[in-house]
PDB file of C-alpha atoms in Angstrom:
ATOM      1  CA  MET P 696     197.699  51.833  67.523  1.00  0.00           C
ATOM      2  CA  LYS P 697     195.748  51.213  70.708  1.00  0.00           C
ATOM      3  CA  LYS P 698     198.606  52.597  72.792  1.00  0.00           C
ATOM      4  CA  VAL P 699     198.770  55.756  70.685  1.00  0.00           C
ATOM      5  CA  ALA P 700     195.006  56.210  71.024  1.00  0.00           C
ATOM      6  CA  LEU P 701     195.218  55.668  74.777  1.00  0.00           C
ATOM      7  CA  VAL P 702     198.103  58.133  75.095  1.00  0.00           C
ATOM      8  CA  PHE P 703     196.145  60.622  72.967  1.00  0.00           C
ATOM      9  CA  VAL P 704     193.055  60.292  75.182  1.00  0.00           C
ATOM     10  CA  VAL P 705     195.074  60.548  78.381  1.00  0.00           C
ATOM     11  CA  ALA P 706     197.382  63.324  77.174  1.00  0.00           C
ATOM     12  CA  VAL P 707     194.965  65.501  75.178  1.00  0.00           C
ATOM     13  CA  ILE P 708     191.265  64.743  75.610  1.00  0.00           C
ATOM     14  CA  LEU P 709     191.180  64.123  79.373  1.00  0.00           C
ATOM     15  CA  PRO P 710     193.005  67.372  80.268  1.00  0.00           C
ATOM     16  CA  SER P 711     190.825  69.218  77.759  1.00  0.00           C
ATOM     17  CA  LEU P 712     187.691  67.927  79.486  1.00  0.00           C
ATOM     18  CA  VAL P 713     189.038  68.921  82.901  1.00  0.00           C
ATOM     19  CA  LEU P 714     189.907  72.397  81.616  1.00  0.00           C
ATOM     20  CA  ALA P 715     186.446  72.749  80.041  1.00  0.00           C
ATOM     21  CA  TRP P 716     184.805  71.761  83.325  1.00  0.00           C
ATOM     22  CA  LEU P 717     186.947  74.300  85.207  1.00  0.00           C
ATOM     23  CA  ALA P 718     186.107  76.991  82.639  1.00  0.00           C
ATOM     24  CA  VAL P 719     182.353  76.371  82.991  1.00  0.00           C
ATOM     25  CA  ARG P 720     182.649  76.443  86.776  1.00  0.00           C
ATOM     26  CA  SER P 721     184.646  79.694  86.631  1.00  0.00           C
ATOM     27  CA  LEU P 722     182.101  81.196  84.257  1.00  0.00           C
ATOM     28  CA  ARG P 723     179.283  80.351  86.693  1.00  0.00           C
ATOM     29  CA  ASP P 724     181.208  81.986  89.529  1.00  0.00           C
ATOM     30  CA  GLN P 725     181.853  85.090  87.435  1.00  0.00           C
ATOM     31  CA  GLN P 726     178.179  85.265  86.473  1.00  0.00           C
ATOM     32  CA  PHE P 727     177.234  85.108  90.152  1.00  0.00           C
ATOM     33  CA  LEU P 728     179.710  87.899  90.972  1.00  0.00           C
ATOM     34  CA  LEU P 729     178.393  90.082  88.152  1.00  0.00           C
ATOM     35  CA  GLU P 730     174.803  89.572  89.289  1.00  0.00           C
ATOM     36  CA  ARG P 731     175.793  90.431  92.864  1.00  0.00           C
ATOM     37  CA  GLN P 732     177.610  93.588  91.758  1.00  0.00           C
ATOM     38  CA  GLN P 733     174.630  94.600  89.624  1.00  0.00           C
ATOM     39  CA  SER P 734     172.236  94.101  92.515  1.00  0.00           C
ATOM     40  CA  LEU P 735     174.468  96.169  94.817  1.00  0.00           C
ATOM     41  CA  LEU P 736     174.661  98.922  92.222  1.00  0.00           C
ATOM     42  CA  ASP P 737     170.883  98.837  91.748  1.00  0.00           C
ATOM     43  CA  GLN P 738     170.409  98.980  95.517  1.00  0.00           C
ATOM     44  CA  ARG P 739     172.678 102.043  95.801  1.00  0.00           C
ATOM     45  CA  VAL P 740     170.833 103.808  92.995  1.00  0.00           C
ATOM     46  CA  THR P 741     167.479 102.952  94.566  1.00  0.00           C
ATOM     47  CA  ASP P 742     168.621 104.141  97.998  1.00  0.00           C
ATOM     48  CA  ALA P 743     169.873 107.430  96.524  1.00  0.00           C
ATOM     49  CA  LEU P 744     166.602 107.938  94.674  1.00  0.00           C
ATOM     50  CA  ALA P 745     164.577 107.145  97.809  1.00  0.00           C
ATOM     51  CA  LYS P 746     166.662 109.648  99.792  1.00  0.00           C
ATOM     52  CA  ASN P 747     166.103 112.311  97.135  1.00  0.00           C
ATOM     53  CA  ILE P 748     162.367 111.675  97.236  1.00  0.00           C
ATOM     54  CA  SER P 749     162.349 111.743 101.033  1.00  0.00           C
ATOM     55  CA  ASP P 750     164.292 115.016 101.069  1.00  0.00           C
ATOM     56  CA  TYR P 751     161.946 116.511  98.480  1.00  0.00           C
ATOM     57  CA  LEU P 752     158.868 115.502 100.488  1.00  0.00           C
ATOM     58  CA  ALA P 753     160.382 116.857 103.708  1.00  0.00           C
ATOM     59  CA  GLN P 754     161.083 120.158 101.978  1.00  0.00           C
ATOM     60  CA  ARG P 755     157.512 120.378 100.635  1.00  0.00           C
ATOM     61  CA  GLN P 756     156.183 119.520 104.096  1.00  0.00           C
ATOM     62  CA  GLN P 757     158.226 122.344 105.612  1.00  0.00           C
ATOM     63  CA  GLU P 758     156.911 124.730 102.972  1.00  0.00           C
ATOM     64  CA  PHE P 759     153.361 123.641 103.735  1.00  0.00           C
ATOM     65  CA  SER P 760     153.873 124.044 107.480  1.00  0.00           C
ATOM     66  CA  ALA P 761     155.279 127.523 106.954  1.00  0.00           C
ATOM     67  CA  GLN P 762     152.292 128.494 104.804  1.00  0.00           C
ATOM     68  CA  VAL P 763     149.816 127.193 107.388  1.00  0.00           C
ATOM     69  CA  GLU P 764     151.666 128.966 110.192  1.00  0.00           C
ATOM     70  CA  SER P 765     151.582 132.234 108.281  1.00  0.00           C
ATOM     71  CA  LEU P 766     147.868 131.819 107.580  1.00  0.00           C
ATOM     72  CA  ALA P 767     147.004 131.005 111.182  1.00  0.00           C
ATOM     73  CA  ALA P 768     149.291 133.528 112.879  1.00  0.00           C
ATOM     74  CA  ASN P 769     147.351 135.774 115.242  1.00  0.00           C
ATOM     75  CA  ARG P 770     144.017 135.038 113.613  1.00  0.00           C
ATOM     76  CA  ASP P 771     140.790 133.506 114.802  1.00  0.00           C
ATOM     77  CA  THR P 772     140.608 129.824 113.880  1.00  0.00           C
ATOM     78  CA  GLN P 773     136.989 130.069 112.693  1.00  0.00           C
ATOM     79  CA  THR P 774     137.959 132.795 110.233  1.00  0.00           C
ATOM     80  CA  VAL P 775     140.983 130.859 109.010  1.00  0.00           C
ATOM     81  CA  ALA P 776     138.972 127.631 108.679  1.00  0.00           C
ATOM     82  CA  ALA P 777     136.267 129.291 106.597  1.00  0.00           C
ATOM     83  CA  GLN P 778     138.768 130.610 104.048  1.00  0.00           C
ATOM     84  CA  PHE P 779     141.514 128.027 104.355  1.00  0.00           C
ATOM     85  CA  ASP P 780     140.820 126.131 101.122  1.00  0.00           C
ATOM     86  CA  ASN P 781     141.025 129.235  98.938  1.00  0.00           C
ATOM     87  CA  GLN P 782     143.948 130.803 100.773  1.00  0.00           C
ATOM     88  CA  ILE P 783     146.186 127.724 100.918  1.00  0.00           C
ATOM     89  CA  ARG P 784     145.594 126.990  97.224  1.00  0.00           C
ATOM     90  CA  GLN P 785     146.568 130.566  96.361  1.00  0.00           C
ATOM     91  CA  ARG P 786     149.714 130.554  98.504  1.00  0.00           C
ATOM     92  CA  TRP P 787     150.920 127.007  97.909  1.00  0.00           C
ATOM     93  CA  PRO P 788     150.474 125.642  94.360  1.00  0.00           C
ATOM     94  CA  LEU P 789     150.841 121.987  95.404  1.00  0.00           C
ATOM     95  CA  ALA P 790     147.587 122.098  97.410  1.00  0.00           C
ATOM     96  CA  GLU P 791     144.510 120.755  95.653  1.00  0.00           C
ATOM     97  CA  VAL P 792     142.116 120.901  98.615  1.00  0.00           C
ATOM     98  CA  GLY P 793     142.639 122.706 101.888  1.00  0.00           C
ATOM     99  CA  PHE P 794     140.728 121.868 105.047  1.00  0.00           C
ATOM    100  CA  TRP P 795     141.014 122.830 108.670  1.00  0.00           C
ATOM    101  CA  ARG P 796     140.546 120.326 111.466  1.00  0.00           C
ATOM    102  CA  HIS P 797     140.097 121.468 115.045  1.00  0.00           C
ATOM    103  CA  ALA P 798     140.306 118.988 117.910  1.00  0.00           C
ATOM    104  CA  VAL P 799     140.388 115.210 118.037  1.00  0.00           C
ATOM    105  CA  GLY P 800     137.020 113.689 117.272  1.00  0.00           C
ATOM    106  CA  GLN P 801     135.619 116.677 115.406  1.00  0.00           C
ATOM    107  CA  ASN P 802     135.096 116.392 111.695  1.00  0.00           C
ATOM    108  CA  PRO P 803     137.033 118.667 109.390  1.00  0.00           C
ATOM    109  CA  LEU P 804     135.375 121.933 108.691  1.00  0.00           C
ATOM    110  CA  ALA P 805     134.038 122.730 105.259  1.00  0.00           C
ATOM    111  CA  ALA P 806     132.239 125.945 104.607  1.00  0.00           C
ATOM    112  CA  PRO P 807     128.685 125.541 103.328  1.00  0.00           C
ATOM    113  CA  ASN P 808     129.653 127.489 100.227  1.00  0.00           C
ATOM    114  CA  ALA P 809     132.858 125.458  99.676  1.00  0.00           C
ATOM    115  CA  ARG P 810     133.712 124.424  96.158  1.00  0.00           C
ATOM    116  CA  PRO P 811     132.622 120.921  95.098  1.00  0.00           C
ATOM    117  CA  ALA P 812     136.127 119.410  95.309  1.00  0.00           C
ATOM    118  CA  ALA P 813     136.438 120.497  98.962  1.00  0.00           C
ATOM    119  CA  GLN P 814     133.000 119.145  99.835  1.00  0.00           C
ATOM    120  CA  MET P 815     133.762 115.848  98.095  1.00  0.00           C
ATOM    121  CA  PHE P 816     137.090 115.557  99.944  1.00  0.00           C
ATOM    122  CA  ARG P 817     135.334 116.130 103.255  1.00  0.00           C
ATOM    123  CA  LEU P 818     132.657 113.533 102.485  1.00  0.00           C
ATOM    124  CA  ASP P 819     135.194 110.948 101.300  1.00  0.00           C
ATOM    125  CA  ASN P 820     137.560 111.380 104.252  1.00  0.00           C
ATOM    126  CA  SER P 821     135.424 112.541 107.173  1.00  0.00           C
ATOM    127  CA  ASP P 822     135.351 109.108 108.874  1.00  0.00           C
ATOM    128  CA  PHE P 823     139.124 108.787 108.749  1.00  0.00           C
ATOM    129  CA  LEU P 824     139.772 112.389 109.792  1.00  0.00           C
ATOM    130  CA  GLY P 825     137.179 112.076 112.559  1.00  0.00           C
ATOM    131  CA  ASN P 826     139.005 108.991 113.890  1.00  0.00           C
ATOM    132  CA  LEU P 827     136.041 106.742 113.074  1.00  0.00           C
ATOM    133  CA  GLU P 828     137.791 104.610 110.457  1.00  0.00           C
ATOM    134  CA  ALA P 829     141.194 102.925 110.367  1.00  0.00           C
ATOM    135  CA  VAL P 830     143.215 102.964 107.182  1.00  0.00           C
ATOM    136  CA  GLU P 831     146.075 100.593 106.493  1.00  0.00           C
ATOM    137  CA  VAL P 832     149.269 102.397 105.521  1.00  0.00           C
ATOM    138  CA  TYR P 833     151.820 100.579 103.390  1.00  0.00           C
TER     139      TYR P 833
END
């Protein structure tokens, strides 16, 4: 009986244990591969989304530049600066506050009769726009 039990253990149980160990190891490897493929897929989707956002922002920036160029073309800068907030908001719907900044070191212009949002923007950002304050960009 002992020989039959020994043969059974050697012939059936031992190979079964080895196969189970190999199956668990293979499963771990497959899990790693699936996680790697998922991360690569996520990275591709994220890169495509980031490119779409970058393209969208570049397009809006070009639109804004074109609007500013058309406003400033062959006109006196003082006149443009005084009316810039109203005109840019009328021509370009993405603008919330328009301001005109002349040379380096000068604060942005805001007309004395500017709307409250424009005056608040100027007050909040005048140090940065006047090159008096550094702001960390992420």
